[in-house]
mmCIF file of C-alpha atoms in Angstrom:
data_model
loop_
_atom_site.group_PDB
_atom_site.id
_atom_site.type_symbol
_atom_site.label_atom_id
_atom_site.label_comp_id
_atom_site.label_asym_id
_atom_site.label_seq_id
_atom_site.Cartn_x
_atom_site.Cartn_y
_atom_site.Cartn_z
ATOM 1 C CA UNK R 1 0.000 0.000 0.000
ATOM 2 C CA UNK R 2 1.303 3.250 -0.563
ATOM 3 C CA UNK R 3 -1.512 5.390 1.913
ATOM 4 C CA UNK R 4 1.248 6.279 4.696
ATOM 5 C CA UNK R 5 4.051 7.725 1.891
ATOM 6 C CA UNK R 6 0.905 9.746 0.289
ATOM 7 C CA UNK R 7 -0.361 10.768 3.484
ATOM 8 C CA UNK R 8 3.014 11.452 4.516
ATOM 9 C CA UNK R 9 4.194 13.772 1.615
ATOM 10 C CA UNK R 10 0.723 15.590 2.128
ATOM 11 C CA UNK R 11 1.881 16.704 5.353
ATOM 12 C CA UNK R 12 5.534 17.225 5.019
ATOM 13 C CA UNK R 13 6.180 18.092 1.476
ATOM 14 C CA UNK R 14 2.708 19.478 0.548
ATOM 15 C CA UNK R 15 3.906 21.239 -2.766
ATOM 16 C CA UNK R 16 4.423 17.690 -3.897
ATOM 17 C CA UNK R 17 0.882 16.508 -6.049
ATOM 18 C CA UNK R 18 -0.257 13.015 -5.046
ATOM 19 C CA UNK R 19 -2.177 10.676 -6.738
ATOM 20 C CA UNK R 20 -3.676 7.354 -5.794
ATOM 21 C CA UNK R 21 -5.149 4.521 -8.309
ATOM 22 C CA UNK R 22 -6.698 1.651 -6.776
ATOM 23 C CA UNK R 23 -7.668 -1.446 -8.658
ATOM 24 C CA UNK R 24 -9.393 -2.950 -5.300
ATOM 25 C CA UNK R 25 -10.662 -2.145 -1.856
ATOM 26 C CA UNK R 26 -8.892 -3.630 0.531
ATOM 27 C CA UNK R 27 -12.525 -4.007 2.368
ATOM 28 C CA UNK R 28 -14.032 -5.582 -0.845
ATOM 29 C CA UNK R 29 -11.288 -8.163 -1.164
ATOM 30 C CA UNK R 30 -11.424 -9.322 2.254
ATOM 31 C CA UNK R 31 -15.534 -9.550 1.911
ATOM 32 C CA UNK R 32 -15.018 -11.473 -1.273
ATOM 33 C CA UNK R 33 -11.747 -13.569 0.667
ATOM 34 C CA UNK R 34 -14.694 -14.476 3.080
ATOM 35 C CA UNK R 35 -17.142 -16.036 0.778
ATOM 36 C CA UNK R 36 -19.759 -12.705 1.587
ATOM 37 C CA UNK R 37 -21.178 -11.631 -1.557
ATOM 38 C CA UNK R 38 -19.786 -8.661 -2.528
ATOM 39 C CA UNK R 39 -21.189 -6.921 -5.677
ATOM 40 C CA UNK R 40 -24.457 -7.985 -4.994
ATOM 41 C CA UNK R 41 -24.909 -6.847 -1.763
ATOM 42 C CA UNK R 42 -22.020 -3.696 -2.562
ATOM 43 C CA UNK R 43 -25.007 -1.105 -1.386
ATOM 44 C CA UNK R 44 -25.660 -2.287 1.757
ATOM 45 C CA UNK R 45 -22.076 -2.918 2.882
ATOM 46 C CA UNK R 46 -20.684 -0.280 5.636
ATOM 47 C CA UNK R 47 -17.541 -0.242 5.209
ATOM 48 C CA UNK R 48 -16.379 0.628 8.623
ATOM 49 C CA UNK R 49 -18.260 -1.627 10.179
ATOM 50 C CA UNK R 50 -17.280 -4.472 7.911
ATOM 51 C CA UNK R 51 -13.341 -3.609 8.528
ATOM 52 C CA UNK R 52 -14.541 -3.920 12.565
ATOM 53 C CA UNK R 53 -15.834 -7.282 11.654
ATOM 54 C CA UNK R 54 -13.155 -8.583 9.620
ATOM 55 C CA UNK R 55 -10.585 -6.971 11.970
ATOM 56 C CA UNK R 56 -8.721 -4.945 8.971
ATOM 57 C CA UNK R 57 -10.056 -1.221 10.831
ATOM 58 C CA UNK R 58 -6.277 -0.154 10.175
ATOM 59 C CA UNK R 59 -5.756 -1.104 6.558
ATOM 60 C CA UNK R 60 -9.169 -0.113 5.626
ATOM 61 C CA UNK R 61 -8.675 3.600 7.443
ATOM 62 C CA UNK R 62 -5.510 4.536 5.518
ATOM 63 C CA UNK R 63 -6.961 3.357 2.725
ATOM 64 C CA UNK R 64 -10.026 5.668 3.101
ATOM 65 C CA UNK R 65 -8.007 8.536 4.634
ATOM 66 C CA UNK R 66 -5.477 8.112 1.752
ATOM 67 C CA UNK R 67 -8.724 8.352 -0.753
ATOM 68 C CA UNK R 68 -9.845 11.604 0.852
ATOM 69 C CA UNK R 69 -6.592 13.246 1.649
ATOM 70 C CA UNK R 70 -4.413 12.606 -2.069
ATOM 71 C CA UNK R 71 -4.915 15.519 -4.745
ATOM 72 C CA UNK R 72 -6.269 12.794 -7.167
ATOM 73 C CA UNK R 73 -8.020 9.476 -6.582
ATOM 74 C CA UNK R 74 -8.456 7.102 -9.402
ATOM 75 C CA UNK R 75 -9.568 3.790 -9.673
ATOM 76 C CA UNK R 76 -9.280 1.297 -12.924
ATOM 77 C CA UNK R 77 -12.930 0.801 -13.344
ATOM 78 C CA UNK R 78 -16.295 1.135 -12.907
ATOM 79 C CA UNK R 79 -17.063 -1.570 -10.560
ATOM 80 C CA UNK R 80 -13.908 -0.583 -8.580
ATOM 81 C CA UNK R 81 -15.432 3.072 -8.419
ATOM 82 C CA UNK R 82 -18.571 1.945 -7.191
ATOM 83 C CA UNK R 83 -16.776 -0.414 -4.687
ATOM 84 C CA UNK R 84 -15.231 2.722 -3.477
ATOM 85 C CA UNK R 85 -18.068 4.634 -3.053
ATOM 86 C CA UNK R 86 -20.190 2.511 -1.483
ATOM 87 C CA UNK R 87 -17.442 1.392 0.989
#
């Protein structure tokens, strides 16, 4: 993962532009690593509670903070976008 060094530069070096590109949740893979169905049910997923439940609060909260915090989030398609949205 590359959250901390993004989150990192924002803060120290903020002249520097960030970007992030995700091609997965970390929350969404570890649904779908549990056999829970994950696109089907993407809308009624809360995230943060999910991470609680499948004790991954720390990886999923950089991620998100990351996601919030960079100058420019990207993701590699629509399903991923949605994924992030919803989660």
């Amino acid at each position: 993962m590359t959250g901390m060094g993004a989150l990192y530069l924002q803060k120290a070096v903020p002249e520097i532009a960030t970007i992030f590109t995700t091609h997965a949740t970390s929350i969404g893979r570890s649904i779908a690593g549990n056999n829970k169905p994950l696109y089907d049910y993407l809308f009624a997923y809360n995230g943060d509670q999910m991470a609680r439940e499948l004790n991954m609060e720390a990886k999923h909260s950089i991620e998100k903070q990351t996601a919030h915090h960079v100058d420019c989030f990207t993701t590699v398609s629509e399903i991923t976008n949605n994924e992030c949205k919803e989660l």
